Coordinates of C-alpha atoms in Angstrom, one line a residue:
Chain A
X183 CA -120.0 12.6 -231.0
X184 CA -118.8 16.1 -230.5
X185 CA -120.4 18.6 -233.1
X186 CA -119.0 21.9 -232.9
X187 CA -121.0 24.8 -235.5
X188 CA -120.4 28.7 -235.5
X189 CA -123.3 30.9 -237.8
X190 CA -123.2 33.2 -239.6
X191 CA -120.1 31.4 -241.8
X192 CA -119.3 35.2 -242.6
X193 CA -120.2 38.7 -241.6
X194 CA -119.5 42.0 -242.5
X195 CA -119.5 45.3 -240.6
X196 CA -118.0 48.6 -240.6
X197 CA -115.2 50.1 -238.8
X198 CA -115.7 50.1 -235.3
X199 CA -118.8 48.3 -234.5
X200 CA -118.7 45.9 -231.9
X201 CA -118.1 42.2 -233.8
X202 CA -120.1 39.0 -232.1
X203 CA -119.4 35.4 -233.0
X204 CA -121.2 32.7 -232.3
X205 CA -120.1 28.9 -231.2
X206 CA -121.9 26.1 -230.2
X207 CA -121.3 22.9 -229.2
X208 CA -123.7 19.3 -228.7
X209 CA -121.8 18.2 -225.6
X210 CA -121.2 19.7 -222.7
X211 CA -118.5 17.3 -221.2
X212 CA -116.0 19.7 -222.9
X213 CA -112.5 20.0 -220.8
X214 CA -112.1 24.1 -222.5
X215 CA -112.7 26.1 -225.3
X216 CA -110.6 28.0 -227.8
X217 CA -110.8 30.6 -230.1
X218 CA -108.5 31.0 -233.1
X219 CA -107.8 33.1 -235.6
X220 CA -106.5 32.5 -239.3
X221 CA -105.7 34.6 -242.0
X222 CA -105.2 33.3 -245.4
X223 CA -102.4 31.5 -246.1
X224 CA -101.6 31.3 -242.6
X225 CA -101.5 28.5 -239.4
X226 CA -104.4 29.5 -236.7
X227 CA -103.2 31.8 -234.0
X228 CA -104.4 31.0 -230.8
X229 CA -106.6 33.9 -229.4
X230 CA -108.5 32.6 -225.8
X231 CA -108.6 29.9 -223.7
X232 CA -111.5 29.0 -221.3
X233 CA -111.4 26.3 -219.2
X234 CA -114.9 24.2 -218.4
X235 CA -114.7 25.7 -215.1
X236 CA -114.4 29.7 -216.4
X237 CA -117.3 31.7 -217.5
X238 CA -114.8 34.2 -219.5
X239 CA -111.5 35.4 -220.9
X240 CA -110.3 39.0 -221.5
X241 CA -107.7 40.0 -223.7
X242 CA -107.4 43.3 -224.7
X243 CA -110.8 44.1 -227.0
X244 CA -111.7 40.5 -226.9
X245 CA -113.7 39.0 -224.5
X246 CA -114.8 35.1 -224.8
X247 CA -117.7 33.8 -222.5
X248 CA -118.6 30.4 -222.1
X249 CA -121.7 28.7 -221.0
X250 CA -121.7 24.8 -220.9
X251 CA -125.2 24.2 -219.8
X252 CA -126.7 25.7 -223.0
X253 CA -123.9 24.3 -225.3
X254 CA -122.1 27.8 -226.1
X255 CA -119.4 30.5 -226.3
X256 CA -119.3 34.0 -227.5
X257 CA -116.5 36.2 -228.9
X258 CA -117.2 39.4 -228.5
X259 CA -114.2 42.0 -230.0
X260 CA -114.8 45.8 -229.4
X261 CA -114.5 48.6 -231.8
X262 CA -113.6 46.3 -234.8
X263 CA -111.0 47.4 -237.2
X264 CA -110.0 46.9 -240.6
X265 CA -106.9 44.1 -239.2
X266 CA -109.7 42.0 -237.5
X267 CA -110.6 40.8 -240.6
X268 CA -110.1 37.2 -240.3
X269 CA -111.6 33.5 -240.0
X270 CA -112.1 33.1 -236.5
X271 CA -112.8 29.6 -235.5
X272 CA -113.8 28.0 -231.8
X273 CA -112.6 24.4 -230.9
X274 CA -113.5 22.8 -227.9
X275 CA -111.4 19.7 -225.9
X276 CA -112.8 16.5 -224.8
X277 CA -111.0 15.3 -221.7
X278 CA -108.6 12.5 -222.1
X279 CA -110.8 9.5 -221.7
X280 CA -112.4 10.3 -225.2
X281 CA -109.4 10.9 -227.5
X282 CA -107.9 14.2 -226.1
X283 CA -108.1 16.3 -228.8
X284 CA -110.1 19.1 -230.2
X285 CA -113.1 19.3 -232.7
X286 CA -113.4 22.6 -234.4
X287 CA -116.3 24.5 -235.9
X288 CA -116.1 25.6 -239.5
X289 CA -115.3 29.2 -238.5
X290 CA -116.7 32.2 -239.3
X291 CA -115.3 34.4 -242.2
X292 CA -114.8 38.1 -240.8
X293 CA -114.7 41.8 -243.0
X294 CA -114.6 44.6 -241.4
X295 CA -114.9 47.9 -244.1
X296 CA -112.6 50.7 -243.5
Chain B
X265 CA -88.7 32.5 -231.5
X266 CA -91.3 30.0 -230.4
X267 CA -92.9 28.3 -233.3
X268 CA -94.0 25.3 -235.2
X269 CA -91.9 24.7 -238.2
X270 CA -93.8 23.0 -241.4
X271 CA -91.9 21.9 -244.4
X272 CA -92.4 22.2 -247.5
X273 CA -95.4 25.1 -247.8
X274 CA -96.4 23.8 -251.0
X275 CA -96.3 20.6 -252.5
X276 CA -97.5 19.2 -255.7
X277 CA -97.1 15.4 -256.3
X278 CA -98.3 12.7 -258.9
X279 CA -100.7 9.8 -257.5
X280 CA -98.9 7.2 -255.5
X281 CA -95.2 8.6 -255.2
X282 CA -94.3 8.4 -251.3
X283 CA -93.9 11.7 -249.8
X284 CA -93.5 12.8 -246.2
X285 CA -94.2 16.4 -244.6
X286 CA -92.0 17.6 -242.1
X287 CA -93.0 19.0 -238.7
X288 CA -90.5 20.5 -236.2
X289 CA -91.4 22.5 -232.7
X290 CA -88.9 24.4 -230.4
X291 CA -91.0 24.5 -227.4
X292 CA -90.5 20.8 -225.7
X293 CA -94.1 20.5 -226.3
X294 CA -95.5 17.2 -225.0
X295 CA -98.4 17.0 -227.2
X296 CA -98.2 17.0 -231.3
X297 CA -101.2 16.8 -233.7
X298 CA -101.4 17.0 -238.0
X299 CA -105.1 18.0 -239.3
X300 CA -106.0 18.7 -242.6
X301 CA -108.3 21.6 -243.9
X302 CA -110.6 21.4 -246.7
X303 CA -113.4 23.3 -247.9
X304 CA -116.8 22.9 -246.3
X305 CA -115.3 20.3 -244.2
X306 CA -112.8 22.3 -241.5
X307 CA -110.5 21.1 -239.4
X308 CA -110.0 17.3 -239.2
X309 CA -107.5 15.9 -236.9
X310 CA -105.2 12.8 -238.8
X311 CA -102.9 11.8 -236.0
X312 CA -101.8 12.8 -232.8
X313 CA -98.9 11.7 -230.5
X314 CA -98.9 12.4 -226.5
X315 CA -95.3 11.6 -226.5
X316 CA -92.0 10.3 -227.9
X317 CA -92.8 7.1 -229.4
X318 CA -96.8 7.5 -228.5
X319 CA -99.0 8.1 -231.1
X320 CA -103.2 7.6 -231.6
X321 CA -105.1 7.9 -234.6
X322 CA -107.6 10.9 -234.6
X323 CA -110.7 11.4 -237.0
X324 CA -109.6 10.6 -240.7
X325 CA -105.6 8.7 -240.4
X326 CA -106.9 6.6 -243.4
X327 CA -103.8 6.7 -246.0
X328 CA -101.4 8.5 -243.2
X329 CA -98.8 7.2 -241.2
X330 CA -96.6 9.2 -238.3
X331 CA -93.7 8.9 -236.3
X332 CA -92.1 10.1 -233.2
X333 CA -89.4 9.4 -232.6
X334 CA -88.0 12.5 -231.3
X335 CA -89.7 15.2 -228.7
X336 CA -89.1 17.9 -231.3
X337 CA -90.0 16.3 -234.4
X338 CA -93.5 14.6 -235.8
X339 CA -93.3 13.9 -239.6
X340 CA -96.6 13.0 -241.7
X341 CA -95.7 10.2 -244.2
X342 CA -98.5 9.5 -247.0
X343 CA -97.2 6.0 -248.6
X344 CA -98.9 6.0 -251.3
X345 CA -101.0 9.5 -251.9
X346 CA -104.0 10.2 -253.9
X347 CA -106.3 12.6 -255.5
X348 CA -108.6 12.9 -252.3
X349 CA -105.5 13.3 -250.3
X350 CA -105.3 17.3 -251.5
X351 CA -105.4 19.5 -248.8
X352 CA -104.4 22.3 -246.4
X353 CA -102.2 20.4 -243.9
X354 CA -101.8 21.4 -239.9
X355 CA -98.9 20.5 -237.4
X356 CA -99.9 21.7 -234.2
X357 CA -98.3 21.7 -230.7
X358 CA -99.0 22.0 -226.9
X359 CA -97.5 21.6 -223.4
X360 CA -99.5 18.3 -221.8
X361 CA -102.4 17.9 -224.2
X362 CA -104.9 19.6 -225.7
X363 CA -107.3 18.5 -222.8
X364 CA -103.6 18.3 -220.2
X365 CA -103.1 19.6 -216.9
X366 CA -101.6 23.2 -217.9
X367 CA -104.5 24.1 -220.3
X368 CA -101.9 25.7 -222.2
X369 CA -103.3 27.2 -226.2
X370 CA -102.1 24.8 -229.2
X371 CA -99.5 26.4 -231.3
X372 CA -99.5 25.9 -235.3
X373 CA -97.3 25.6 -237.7
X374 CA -98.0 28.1 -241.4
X375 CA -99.3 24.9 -242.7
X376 CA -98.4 22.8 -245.8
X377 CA -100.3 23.0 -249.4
X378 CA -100.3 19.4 -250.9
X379 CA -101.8 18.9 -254.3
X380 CA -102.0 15.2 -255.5
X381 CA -103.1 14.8 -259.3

């Protein structure tokens, strides 16, 4: 079964350090990987998208990189400000034989101080 | 506007009394999915439905029934709800599946607040 964890469950930093979250996963025979975002009292907001045959995704001061072998993916967002606080949290897809759907990790509860 | 429309946002019901959650997409997305959220536990998928009329159970449908009979629509009916039913509820959509040929993001819906006492 498909186990999906993200540590630290929360982090803090100032404005403008660089933010990384962590995700990993126990099985590699994943079909992609996403990366949300929710703010409280919100629906997730779909962020990136790698597919099992992609290394990364850019957009704009986020950049996700995935590596299957080892069981993980990386968020990386650049010169964090104040609005990127957020609960980010990864999901990956199994391919349609096993369910087609996605198992999400418990997310990762972001602060960035002004 | 694209979205994924969730009705009511908050809900507060008595043990037993049928209720039903509404979920509504614009997007003639294939794929629709309801998860619930709780504390320490994430994201759980309930149900999910490639497809009019085709629907599959997903982690935790115990005490949850769907429907879809329409592309557009996907309703959450809990027939008899209880205490351990209280949650943060998801409706969620995609073009082709979550693991589908066009690898397209899931869209959610602002979610819906049910309290069961």
């Amino acid at each position: 079964k498909q186990e999906v964890t993200q540590i630290p469950a929360a982090l803090s930093v100032p404005e403008g350090e660089n933010l990384v979250l962590n995700c990993s996963f126990t099985d590699s025979a994943i079909y992609n990987l996403q990366w949300f975002r929710q703010d409280p009292g919100k629906g997730l907001t779909s962020l990136l998208l790698i597919q099992s045959s992609q290394r990364e995704q850019t957009s704009g001061r986020l950049n996700a990189s995935l590596d299957k072998s080892s069981g993980r993916s990386t968020l990386y967002i650049a010169a964090s400000q104040p609005g990127d606080s957020a609960t980010y949290l990864c999901a990956v897809a199994v391919p349609k034989a096993a369910g087609n759907k996605l198992t999400f990790g418990g997310g990762t509860r972001v602060l960035v101080k002004p | 506007e694209a979205q994924v429309t969730q009705n009511p946002r908050y809900l507060i019901t008595v043990t037993g009394k049928k209720l039903t959650v509404t979920c509504s997409q614009n997007m003639n997305h294939e794929y629709m999915s309801w998860y619930r959220q709780d504390p320490g536990l994430g994201l759980r998928q309930i149900y999910y439905s490639m497809n009019v009329e085709v629907t599959d159970k997903g982690d935790v449908p115990e005490g949850y029934k769907v429907s879809r009979k329409e592309k557009r629509n996907f309703p959450l009916i809990l027939e008899s709800p209880s205490p351990n039913q209280t949650s943060l509820y998801f409706c969620a959509s995609t073009q082709g599946g979550v693991a589908g040929r066009n690898n397209s993001p899931l869209h959610f819906g602002n979610g819906t607040r049910l309290t069961v006492t």
